[in-house]
Amino acid sequence: MTGALRRLPHYLILIAAMVALNFFLPRMMPGSPATRLASDSGYAVTAEEREQILGFYNLDKPMGEQFAMFLEDLVTLDWGRSFSKKQPIFDLIKAALPWTLLLAVCNIAIASVIGTFLGALSAFMRKRGRDKPLVIGMMALSAMPAFWIGMMLLSVFGVRLGWFPLFGAYSMWGDYTGMAYVADVLRHLAMPLATSVLASLAAFFTTARYGVLNTMEHDYIRMARMRGVPDARVKTFYIMRNGFIPVFVVLMTQMGFILSGSLVIEKIFTYPGLGLLLADAVVARDYPLMQYAFLMTSIMVAITMFLADVLHYKLDPALGSDGGSEKHGGHR
Amino acid sequence: MKPLKLSKRLCTLLAVALIAGLFASCASPGAAPSPASPAQPPAPAAPDQNQTPDRLDTLTVAITYDENTITPVTYVRGTPGLDVMRFIYDSLFTISPDNVAVPWMVEDDYAVGADMQTFAVTLRDGLYWHDGTPVTADDVAFTFDYFKNVFTAYTRWTNIARQVESIDVNGRELVFNLENPNPGFIRVVLADMPIVSKAQYEGVEDPTELPSLGSGAYRLAEYRVGEFYTLEAMDDYFRGTPSVKIIRMPIMDVSAAQQAMLAGQLAGYTGGVSVELIDIFSGSPDIELVSSDGYASTLLLMSNVRPPFDDADFRRAISLALDLDQLVDIITLGNATKGTAGYVRDGLDEHVTGLDYTYDQNAANTLLDSLGYANKDADGMRLGLDGSPMELEILTSGTRARDAELISMQLESVGLRIRVTTLDPDALDMRVWPDFDTSQPHDYQMAMFGWSAPVVQRNGAIIGVCSSDYAGVGGLNLSHYDSKEFDAAAEAFLASVDPAERAMLNEQMQRTAAGDFPFVTLYFADNINAVNTQQYSGWVFPKGGLAVNVFSFLP
């Protein structure tokens, strides 16, 4: 724990850098929000009108002053209004965040279990060469972009077979409560979740496979077998338990990829999460919404990385409380 | 091993708690009311499924963008926002399905002054806001004043309200006084401005927080940000009881809506059908495809101030080299109307016949040779006037990249080497129309561009794209075309109130522009709408508009 806490300043610096990048990067994109805000009138905008628009949104102030205002608003949770949706940003993010987290957490849970299981299975079958179809299948899966998987699932299971709803996170006009509501949410979650699980399975598979194969080579495994420890016990308690530690690290780092990947998936399935919100904000050059949506995603990733650090020290005693594995001579 | 066991249990418990917590925090359909829900009328009861032949209880049509709370002060975009706003808010006039401005909130016997500077209308009786209070002439006058003087944020309505100098109110009678003659006033102003309630808006510090309150055929019963709208019919609407009680509008993009249409989960959506999907939609027995005239233009802009495009003959050579039929056939699969050198689309009142582009590559080659571009490199590509290699650039966004590629092939066949540069739409705007300020210098040679239907349909639309008054009436002249002859005709046109004289001047403007080729009007793509006629049969297909429009639900 101490080792992980020692890294806390690193994460604070990381978050500070994220805050700055989230402010400056959108402003470096081509295009002005003023043009977006005025474009639909079908009239040319005079310089005076452009200044009026910029002034209304404080975009006419020097960049430093805008940044100071941004920091003040960030701390006071006064996040202002979205340019494009003209709604309080805090409300927009508050409404979207739970859906994204639901999708991400379920994805992590399912993809890690299935991917790790298949990875371990593949490792145990390697010598017999029976893992080739599994490895080839996983490689093929990892080569498929998430949007393509999503479109295929949508087309087959949504449009042709009609098994799952094509849009939304729940039946918007359904009067479900309790377990019926949960079932309804799950039904809507099925295809976005399947897409994200299929898209992120390969990372867990390859990590688990490598971890197990690596652990199988250690002397203490041979020693256990020589001592006559039953094969199932060796696999479960000696190999998998230690071989899965890298999987845990991947599990936490995958959170970032999953959150960013949810942008595409949420767009395909019109799933009302942070990704969909972010995609709309980018298209509309909605600076404030982009800033805060990116920031929320970035902070969530930083938090999961920090948690990964903390829990990694707990899970792998070899790391000790104050240092890396070098001091303790690496793996047991 | 012990710490691992504890972590495992702890993690399992945490995971279960987290997922359960997320379920709890994901809003349920019966959660808190949306910010757009008007406080007064109770929310509609859950619609039953007992459909009657003449009136439908519910219909689901998708809206392809989140259009905010659909009030004039939170207006986002014309399509589909304004189309849906027409369900909720009325305007004094409206654009009929035949694309004509007709009286709506006002009596049919309106009067237009001979000077085209006064417009007298009488508000109809029996108009009510959705909270049950009557709509008055004061509300109308307040609306124009509000967007002209009070609501300072620039919106679509700012420009519209500024066209009115003053309004005289006498009972239900209103007289609009204009500073300058404006024959297009009814269409551009009175048929566009949604009327808001004075009682609701007056003195309110932040009107964007106000719920949607109109006098239209439907009221906004519920809005959930990024998810859906629910519209409820106003049974006592002055134009008759709407034919669908509840219209459900999930928010989804066009591609998702098209899939949902094919799956029968939607009756329609606020977007067109891309030409590549026509065959797929046609194969569905429940779906009807209707094609109508489209007015949105696709143009090849040429910078009239940058060589070699500053020479009208060079621009003419470009137009001669372009095969518009091929463009229409390949890009739109034949679902478009070719453009003309007079800019105004065939089918509009101001269209002038006989100004079609000529496709003649031999003539283009001859003209280019005569202009001094006869020398070619080893690839057969023309060299510049100074003998150096010449490469011309077409800027495009992704949506028109295929047009640009096809045009580059056509121009290369007359020996012009073309480079197609695909940009993000905003980056394209910044080079072609920096800050939306036409008076600023632009940075392009050729660019794929287009104007939306309302811009193309305006009276005297050609003035916007051809007048050299960049900061004024020529605010859409992105080519920086500059013709004294055109400007004189435009000035006379704007000052004239005589229809015959205006027609003559309009023709003069178009012929002048057609001789100078400031840009090439490539085509006007058709509007192709897809609707499910099994779920609902009352669809109305307006010219240049969407099937999801308020006329589809009025008797």
PDB file of N, CA and C in Angstrom, chain B residues 421-450:
ATOM      1  N   THR B 421      -8.178  17.200 -51.662  1.00  0.00           N
ATOM      2  CA  THR B 421      -7.809  17.240 -50.240  1.00  0.00           C
ATOM      3  C   THR B 421      -9.078  17.128 -49.407  1.00  0.00           C
ATOM      4  N   THR B 422      -9.147  16.085 -48.623  1.00  0.00           N
ATOM      5  CA  THR B 422     -10.339  15.870 -47.799  1.00  0.00           C
ATOM      6  C   THR B 422     -10.084  16.408 -46.391  1.00  0.00           C
ATOM      7  N   LEU B 423     -10.991  17.220 -45.948  1.00  0.00           N
ATOM      8  CA  LEU B 423     -10.831  17.889 -44.658  1.00  0.00           C
ATOM      9  C   LEU B 423     -12.035  17.614 -43.759  1.00  0.00           C
ATOM     10  N   ASP B 424     -11.816  17.798 -42.495  1.00  0.00           N
ATOM     11  CA  ASP B 424     -12.903  17.837 -41.537  1.00  0.00           C
ATOM     12  C   ASP B 424     -13.830  18.993 -41.936  1.00  0.00           C
ATOM     13  N   PRO B 425     -15.150  18.863 -41.783  1.00  0.00           N
ATOM     14  CA  PRO B 425     -16.059  19.920 -42.250  1.00  0.00           C
ATOM     15  C   PRO B 425     -15.716  21.301 -41.700  1.00  0.00           C
ATOM     16  N   ASP B 426     -15.304  21.363 -40.442  1.00  0.00           N
ATOM     17  CA  ASP B 426     -14.975  22.671 -39.876  1.00  0.00           C
ATOM     18  C   ASP B 426     -13.693  23.228 -40.471  1.00  0.00           C
ATOM     19  N   ALA B 427     -12.740  22.344 -40.743  1.00  0.00           N
ATOM     20  CA  ALA B 427     -11.497  22.808 -41.356  1.00  0.00           C
ATOM     21  C   ALA B 427     -11.788  23.331 -42.765  1.00  0.00           C
ATOM     22  N   LEU B 428     -12.701  22.668 -43.448  1.00  0.00           N
ATOM     23  CA  LEU B 428     -13.106  23.124 -44.783  1.00  0.00           C
ATOM     24  C   LEU B 428     -13.755  24.505 -44.682  1.00  0.00           C
ATOM     25  N   ASP B 429     -14.668  24.639 -43.730  1.00  0.00           N
ATOM     26  CA  ASP B 429     -15.319  25.941 -43.536  1.00  0.00           C
ATOM     27  C   ASP B 429     -14.299  27.040 -43.273  1.00  0.00           C
ATOM     28  N   MET B 430     -13.312  26.721 -42.452  1.00  0.00           N
ATOM     29  CA  MET B 430     -12.336  27.744 -42.089  1.00  0.00           C
ATOM     30  C   MET B 430     -11.525  28.215 -43.294  1.00  0.00           C
ATOM     31  N   ARG B 431     -11.364  27.360 -44.286  1.00  0.00           N
ATOM     32  CA  ARG B 431     -10.595  27.769 -45.473  1.00  0.00           C
ATOM     33  C   ARG B 431     -11.485  28.421 -46.530  1.00  0.00           C
ATOM     34  N   VAL B 432     -12.717  27.958 -46.593  1.00  0.00           N
ATOM     35  CA  VAL B 432     -13.617  28.470 -47.633  1.00  0.00           C
ATOM     36  C   VAL B 432     -14.406  29.682 -47.130  1.00  0.00           C
ATOM     37  N   TRP B 433     -14.804  29.636 -45.880  1.00  0.00           N
ATOM     38  CA  TRP B 433     -15.675  30.675 -45.332  1.00  0.00           C
ATOM     39  C   TRP B 433     -15.193  30.998 -43.913  1.00  0.00           C
ATOM     40  N   PRO B 434     -13.996  31.600 -43.801  1.00  0.00           N
ATOM     41  CA  PRO B 434     -13.411  31.797 -42.473  1.00  0.00           C
ATOM     42  C   PRO B 434     -14.315  32.614 -41.553  1.00  0.00           C
ATOM     43  N   ASP B 435     -14.594  32.065 -40.413  1.00  0.00           N
ATOM     44  CA  ASP B 435     -15.450  32.700 -39.400  1.00  0.00           C
ATOM     45  C   ASP B 435     -16.835  33.072 -39.929  1.00  0.00           C
ATOM     46  N   PHE B 436     -17.238  32.429 -40.996  1.00  0.00           N
ATOM     47  CA  PHE B 436     -18.527  32.737 -41.631  1.00  0.00           C
ATOM     48  C   PHE B 436     -18.629  34.201 -42.015  1.00  0.00           C
ATOM     49  N   ASP B 437     -17.505  34.791 -42.243  1.00  0.00           N
ATOM     50  CA  ASP B 437     -17.450  36.201 -42.611  1.00  0.00           C
ATOM     51  C   ASP B 437     -16.910  36.271 -44.040  1.00  0.00           C
ATOM     52  N   THR B 438     -17.798  36.499 -44.996  1.00  0.00           N
ATOM     53  CA  THR B 438     -17.421  36.422 -46.403  1.00  0.00           C
ATOM     54  C   THR B 438     -16.426  37.511 -46.786  1.00  0.00           C
ATOM     55  N   SER B 439     -16.416  38.592 -46.027  1.00  0.00           N
ATOM     56  CA  SER B 439     -15.496  39.677 -46.386  1.00  0.00           C
ATOM     57  C   SER B 439     -14.039  39.310 -46.082  1.00  0.00           C
ATOM     58  N   GLN B 440     -13.817  38.266 -45.308  1.00  0.00           N
ATOM     59  CA  GLN B 440     -12.446  37.843 -45.041  1.00  0.00           C
ATOM     60  C   GLN B 440     -11.885  37.086 -46.257  1.00  0.00           C
ATOM     61  N   PRO B 441     -10.561  37.177 -46.468  1.00  0.00           N
ATOM     62  CA  PRO B 441      -9.991  36.412 -47.592  1.00  0.00           C
ATOM     63  C   PRO B 441     -10.079  34.909 -47.349  1.00  0.00           C
ATOM     64  N   HIS B 442     -10.384  34.169 -48.383  1.00  0.00           N
ATOM     65  CA  HIS B 442     -10.477  32.721 -48.235  1.00  0.00           C
ATOM     66  C   HIS B 442      -9.169  32.063 -48.691  1.00  0.00           C
ATOM     67  N   ASP B 443      -9.099  30.759 -48.543  1.00  0.00           N
ATOM     68  CA  ASP B 443      -7.850  30.061 -48.834  1.00  0.00           C
ATOM     69  C   ASP B 443      -8.152  28.750 -49.566  1.00  0.00           C
ATOM     70  N   TYR B 444      -8.577  28.877 -50.802  1.00  0.00           N
ATOM     71  CA  TYR B 444      -8.838  27.667 -51.591  1.00  0.00           C
ATOM     72  C   TYR B 444      -8.809  28.006 -53.074  1.00  0.00           C
ATOM     73  N   GLN B 445      -8.670  26.979 -53.899  1.00  0.00           N
ATOM     74  CA  GLN B 445      -8.806  27.157 -55.348  1.00  0.00           C
ATOM     75  C   GLN B 445     -10.180  26.677 -55.797  1.00  0.00           C
ATOM     76  N   MET B 446     -10.447  25.397 -55.482  1.00  0.00           N
ATOM     77  CA  MET B 446     -11.781  24.837 -55.755  1.00  0.00           C
ATOM     78  C   MET B 446     -12.233  24.119 -54.479  1.00  0.00           C
ATOM     79  N   ALA B 447     -13.522  24.076 -54.263  1.00  0.00           N
ATOM     80  CA  ALA B 447     -14.022  23.408 -53.063  1.00  0.00           C
ATOM     81  C   ALA B 447     -15.418  22.869 -53.317  1.00  0.00           C
ATOM     82  N   MET B 448     -15.688  21.715 -52.718  1.00  0.00           N
ATOM     83  CA  MET B 448     -17.043  21.158 -52.774  1.00  0.00           C
ATOM     84  C   MET B 448     -17.843  21.823 -51.663  1.00  0.00           C
ATOM     85  N   PHE B 449     -18.976  22.336 -52.013  1.00  0.00           N
ATOM     86  CA  PHE B 449     -19.778  23.046 -51.017  1.00  0.00           C
ATOM     87  C   PHE B 449     -21.250  22.879 -51.367  1.00  0.00           C
ATOM     88  N   GLY B 450     -22.104  23.410 -50.535  1.00  0.00           N
ATOM     89  CA  GLY B 450     -23.531  23.327 -50.838  1.00  0.00           C
ATOM     90  C   GLY B 450     -24.315  24.239 -49.926  1.00  0.00           C
TER      91      GLY B 450
END
